Coordinates of N, CA and C in Angstrom, one line a residue:
X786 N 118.9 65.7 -26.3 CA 118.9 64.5 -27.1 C 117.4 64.4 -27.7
X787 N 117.3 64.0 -29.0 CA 116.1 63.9 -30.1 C 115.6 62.5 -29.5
X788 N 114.3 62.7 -28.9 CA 113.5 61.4 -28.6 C 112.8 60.7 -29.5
X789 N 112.7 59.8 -30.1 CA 112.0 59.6 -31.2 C 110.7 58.5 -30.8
X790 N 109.2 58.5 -31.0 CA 108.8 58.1 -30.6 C 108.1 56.8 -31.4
X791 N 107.2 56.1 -31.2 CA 106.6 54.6 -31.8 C 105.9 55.0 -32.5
X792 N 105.4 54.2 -33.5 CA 104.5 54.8 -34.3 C 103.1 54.9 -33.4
X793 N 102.8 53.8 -32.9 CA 101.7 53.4 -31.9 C 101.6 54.5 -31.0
X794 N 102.5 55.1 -30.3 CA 102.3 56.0 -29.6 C 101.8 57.4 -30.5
X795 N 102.5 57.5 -31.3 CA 101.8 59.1 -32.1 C 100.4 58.4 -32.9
X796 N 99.9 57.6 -33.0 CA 98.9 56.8 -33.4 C 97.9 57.2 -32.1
X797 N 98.4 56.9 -31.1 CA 97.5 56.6 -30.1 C 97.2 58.6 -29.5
X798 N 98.1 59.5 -29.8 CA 98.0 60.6 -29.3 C 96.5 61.4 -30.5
X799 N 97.3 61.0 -31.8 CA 96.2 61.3 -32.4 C 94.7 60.8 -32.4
X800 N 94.7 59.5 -31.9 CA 93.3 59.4 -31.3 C 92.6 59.8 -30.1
X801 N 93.0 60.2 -29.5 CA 92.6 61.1 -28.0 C 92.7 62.6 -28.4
X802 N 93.4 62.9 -28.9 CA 92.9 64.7 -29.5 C 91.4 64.2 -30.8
X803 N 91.8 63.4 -31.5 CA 90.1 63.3 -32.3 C 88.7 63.1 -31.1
X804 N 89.4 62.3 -30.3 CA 88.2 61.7 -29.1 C 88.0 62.9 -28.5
X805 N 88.7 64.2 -28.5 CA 88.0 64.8 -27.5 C 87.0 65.9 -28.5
X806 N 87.1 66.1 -29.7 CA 85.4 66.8 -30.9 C 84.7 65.7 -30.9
X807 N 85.0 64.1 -30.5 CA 84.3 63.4 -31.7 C 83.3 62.5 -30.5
X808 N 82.2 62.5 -30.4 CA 81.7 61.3 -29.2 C 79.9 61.2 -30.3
X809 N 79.5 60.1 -30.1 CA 78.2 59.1 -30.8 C 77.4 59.8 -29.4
X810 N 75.9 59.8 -30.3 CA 74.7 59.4 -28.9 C 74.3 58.8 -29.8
X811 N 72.6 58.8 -29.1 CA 71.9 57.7 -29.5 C 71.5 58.0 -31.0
X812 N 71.1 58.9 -31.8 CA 70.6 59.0 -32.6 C 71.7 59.3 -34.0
X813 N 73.3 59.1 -33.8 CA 74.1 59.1 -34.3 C 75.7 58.9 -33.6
X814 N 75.2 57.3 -33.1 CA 76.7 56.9 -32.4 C 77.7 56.9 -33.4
X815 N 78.8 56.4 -32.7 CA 80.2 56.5 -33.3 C 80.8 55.0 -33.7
X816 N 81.3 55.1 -35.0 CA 81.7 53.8 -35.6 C 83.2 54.1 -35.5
X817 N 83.7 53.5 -34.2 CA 84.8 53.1 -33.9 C 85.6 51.9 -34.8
X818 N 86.7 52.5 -35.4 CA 87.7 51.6 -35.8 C 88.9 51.0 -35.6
X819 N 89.5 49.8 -35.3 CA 90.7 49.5 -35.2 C 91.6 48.6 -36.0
X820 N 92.4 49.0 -36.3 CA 93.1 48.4 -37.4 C 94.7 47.9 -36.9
X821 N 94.8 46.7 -37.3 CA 96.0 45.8 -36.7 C 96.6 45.4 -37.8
X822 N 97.7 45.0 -37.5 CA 98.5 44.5 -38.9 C 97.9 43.3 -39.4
X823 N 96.9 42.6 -38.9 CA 96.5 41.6 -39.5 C 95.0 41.7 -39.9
X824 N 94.3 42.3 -38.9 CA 92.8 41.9 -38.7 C 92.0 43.8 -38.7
X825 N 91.0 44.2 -39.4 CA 90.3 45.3 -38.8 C 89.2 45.4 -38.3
X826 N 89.0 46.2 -37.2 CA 87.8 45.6 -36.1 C 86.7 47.3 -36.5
X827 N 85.0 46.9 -35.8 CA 84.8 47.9 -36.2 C 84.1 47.8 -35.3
X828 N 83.5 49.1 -34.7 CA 81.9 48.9 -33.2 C 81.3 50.0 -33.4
X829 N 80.0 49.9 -33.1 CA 78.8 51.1 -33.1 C 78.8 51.3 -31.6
X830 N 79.3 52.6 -31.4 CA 79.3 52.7 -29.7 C 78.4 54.0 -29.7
X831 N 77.3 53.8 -28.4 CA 76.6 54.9 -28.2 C 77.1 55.4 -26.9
X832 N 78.2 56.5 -26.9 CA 78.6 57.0 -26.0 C 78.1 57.6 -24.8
X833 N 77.3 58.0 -24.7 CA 76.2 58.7 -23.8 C 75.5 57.5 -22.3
X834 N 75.8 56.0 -23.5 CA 75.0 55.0 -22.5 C 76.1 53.9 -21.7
X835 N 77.3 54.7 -22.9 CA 78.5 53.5 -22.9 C 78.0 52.0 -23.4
X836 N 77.6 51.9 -24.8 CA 76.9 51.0 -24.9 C 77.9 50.5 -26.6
X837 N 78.0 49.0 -26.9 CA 78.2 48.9 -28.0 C 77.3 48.2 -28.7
X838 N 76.1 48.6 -29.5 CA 75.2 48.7 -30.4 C 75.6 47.0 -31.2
X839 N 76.5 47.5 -32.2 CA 76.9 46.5 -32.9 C 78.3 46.4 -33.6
X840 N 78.8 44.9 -33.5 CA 80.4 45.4 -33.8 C 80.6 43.9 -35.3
X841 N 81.9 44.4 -35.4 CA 82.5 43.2 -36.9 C 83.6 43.4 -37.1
X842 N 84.0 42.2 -37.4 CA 85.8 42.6 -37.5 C 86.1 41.0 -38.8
X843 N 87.6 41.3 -39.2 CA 87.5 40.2 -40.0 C 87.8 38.8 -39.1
X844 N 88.0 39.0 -38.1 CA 88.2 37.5 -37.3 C 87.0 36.5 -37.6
X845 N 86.2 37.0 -37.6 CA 84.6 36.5 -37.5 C 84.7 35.4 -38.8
X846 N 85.3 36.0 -39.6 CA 84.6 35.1 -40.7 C 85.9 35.5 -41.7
X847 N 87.2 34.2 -42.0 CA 88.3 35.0 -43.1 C 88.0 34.9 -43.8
X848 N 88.0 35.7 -45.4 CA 88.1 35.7 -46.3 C 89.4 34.4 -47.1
X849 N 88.6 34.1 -48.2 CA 89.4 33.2 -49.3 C 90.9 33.6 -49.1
X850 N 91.5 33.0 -49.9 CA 93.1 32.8 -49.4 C 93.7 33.7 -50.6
X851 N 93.2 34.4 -51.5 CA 93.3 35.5 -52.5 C 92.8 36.9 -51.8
X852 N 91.8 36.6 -51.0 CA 91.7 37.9 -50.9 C 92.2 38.9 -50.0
X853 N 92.1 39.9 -50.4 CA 93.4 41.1 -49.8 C 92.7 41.8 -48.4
X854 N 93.5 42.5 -47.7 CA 92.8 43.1 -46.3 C 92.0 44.0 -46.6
X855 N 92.2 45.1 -48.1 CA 91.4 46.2 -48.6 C 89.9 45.5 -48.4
X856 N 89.6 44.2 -49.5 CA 88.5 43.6 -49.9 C 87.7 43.4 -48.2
X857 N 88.7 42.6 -47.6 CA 88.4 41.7 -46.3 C 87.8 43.3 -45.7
X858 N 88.3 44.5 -45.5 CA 88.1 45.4 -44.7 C 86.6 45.8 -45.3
X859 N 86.5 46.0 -46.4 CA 85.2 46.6 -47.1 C 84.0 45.3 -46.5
X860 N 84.0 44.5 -46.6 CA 83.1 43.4 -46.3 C 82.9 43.5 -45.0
X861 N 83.7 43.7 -44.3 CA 83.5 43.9 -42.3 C 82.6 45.4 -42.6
X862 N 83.1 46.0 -43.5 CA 82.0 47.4 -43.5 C 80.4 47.4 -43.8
X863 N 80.5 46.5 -44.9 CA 79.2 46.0 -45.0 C 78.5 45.4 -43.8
X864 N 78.8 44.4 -43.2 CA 78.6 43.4 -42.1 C 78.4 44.1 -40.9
X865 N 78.8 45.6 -40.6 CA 78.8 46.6 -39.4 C 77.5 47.4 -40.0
X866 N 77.2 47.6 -41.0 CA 76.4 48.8 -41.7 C 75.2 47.7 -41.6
X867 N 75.1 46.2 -41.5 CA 74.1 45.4 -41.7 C 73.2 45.0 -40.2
X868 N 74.5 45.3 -39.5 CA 73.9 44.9 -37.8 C 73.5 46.0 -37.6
X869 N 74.2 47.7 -37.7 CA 74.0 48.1 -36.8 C 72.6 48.5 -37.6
X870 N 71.9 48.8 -38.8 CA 70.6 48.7 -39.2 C 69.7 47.9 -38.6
X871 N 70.3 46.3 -38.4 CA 69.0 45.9 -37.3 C 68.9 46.0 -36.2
X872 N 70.0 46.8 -35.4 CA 69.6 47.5 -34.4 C 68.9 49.1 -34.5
X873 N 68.6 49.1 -35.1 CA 67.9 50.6 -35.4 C 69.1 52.0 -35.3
X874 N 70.1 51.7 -36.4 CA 71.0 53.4 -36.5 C 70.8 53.1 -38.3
X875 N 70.8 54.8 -38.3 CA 71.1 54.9 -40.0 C 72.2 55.8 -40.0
X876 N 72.4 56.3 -39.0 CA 73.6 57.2 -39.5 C 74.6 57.4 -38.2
X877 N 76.2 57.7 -38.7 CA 76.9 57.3 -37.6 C 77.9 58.4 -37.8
X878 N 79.1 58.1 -37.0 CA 80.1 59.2 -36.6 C 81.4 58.2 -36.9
X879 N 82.7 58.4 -37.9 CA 83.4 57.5 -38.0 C 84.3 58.4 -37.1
X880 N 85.1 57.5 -36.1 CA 86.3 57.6 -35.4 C 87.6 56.5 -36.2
X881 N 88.4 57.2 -36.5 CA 89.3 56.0 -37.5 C 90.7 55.6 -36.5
X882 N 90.4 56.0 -35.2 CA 91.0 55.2 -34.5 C 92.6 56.1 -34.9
X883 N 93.1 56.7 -35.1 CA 94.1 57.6 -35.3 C 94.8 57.5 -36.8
X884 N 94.2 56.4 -37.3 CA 95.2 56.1 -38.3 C 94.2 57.2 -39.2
X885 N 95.0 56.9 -40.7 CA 94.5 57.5 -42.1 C 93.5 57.5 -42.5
X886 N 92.6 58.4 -42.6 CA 91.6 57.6 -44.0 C 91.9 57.5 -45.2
X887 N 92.3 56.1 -44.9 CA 93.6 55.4 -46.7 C 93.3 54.3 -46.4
X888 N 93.5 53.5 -47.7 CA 93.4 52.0 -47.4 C 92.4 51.4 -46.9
X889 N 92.4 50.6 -45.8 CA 91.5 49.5 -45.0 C 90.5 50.8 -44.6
X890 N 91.1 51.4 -43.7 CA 90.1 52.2 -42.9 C 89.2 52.5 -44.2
X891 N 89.1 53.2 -45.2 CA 88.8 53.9 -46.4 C 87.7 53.1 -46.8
X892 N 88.3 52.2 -47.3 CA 88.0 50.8 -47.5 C 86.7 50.1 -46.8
X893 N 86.7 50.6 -45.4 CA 85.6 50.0 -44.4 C 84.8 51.1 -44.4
X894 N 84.9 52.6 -44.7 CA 83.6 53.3 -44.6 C 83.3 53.2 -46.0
X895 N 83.9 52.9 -47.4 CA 83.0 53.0 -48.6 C 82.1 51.4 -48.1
X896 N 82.5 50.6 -47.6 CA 81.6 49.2 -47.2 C 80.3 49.6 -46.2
X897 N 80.2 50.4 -45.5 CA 79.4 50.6 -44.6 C 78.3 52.0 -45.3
X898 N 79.2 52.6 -46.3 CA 78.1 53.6 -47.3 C 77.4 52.5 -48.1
X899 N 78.1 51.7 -48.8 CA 77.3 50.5 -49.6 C 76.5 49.6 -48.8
X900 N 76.6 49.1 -47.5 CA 75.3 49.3 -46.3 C 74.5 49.6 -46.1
X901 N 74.3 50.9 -46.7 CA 73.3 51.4 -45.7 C 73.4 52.4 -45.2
X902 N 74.2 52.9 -44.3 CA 74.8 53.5 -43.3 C 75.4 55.4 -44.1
X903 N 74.7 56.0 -43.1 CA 75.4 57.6 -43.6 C 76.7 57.8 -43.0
X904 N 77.3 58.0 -42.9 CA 78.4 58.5 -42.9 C 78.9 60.1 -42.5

């Protein structure tokens, strides 16, 4: 019998095969992403210390009642590329959390290039 699985689940596989090339230290942690059907979260994790630097998500602050998750997602990129500069990173390692780089995710690293932030 054909097992068919969740999307979450093949979501979640492909992030643990990215996680095992992809890990931040100090001098170019990892900008972890997660993306939910409503809200997308983002964190500067410096792997090595198990440390999260600096994080932003759109919970923090919603955007106008016009604007779209693309918009809302680029503005959390900015807002992540703004902290983690004042905590002293310029340049990071994106983990996109399994999903695409399309859309939001997409979306939140051109926000974090317009930042500041290398990529």
């Amino acid at each position: 019998m054909i097992t068919k699985h969740s999307r979450n689940a093949l979501r979640l596989k492909r992030h643990e095969r990215m996680r095992l090339r992809l890990a931040g230290n100090a001098e170019r942690p990892r900008l972890s992403v997660f993306r939910s059907a409503k809200h997308i979260y983002a964190q500067v994790i410096d792997d090595e210390t198990g440390r999260t630097l600096a994080a932003a998500s759109t919970r923090e602050s919603e955007p106008g009642g016009d604007g779209s998750k693309i918009d809302a997602a680029r503005q959390v990129g900015r807002q992540i590329a703004e902290r983690a500069k004042a905590a002293g990173v310029k340049a990071v390692v994106l983990a996109r959390g399994g999903s695409q780089y399309h859309g939001r995710v997409r979306s939140l690293a051109d926000g974090a290039r317009e930042g500041g932030l290398d990529l």
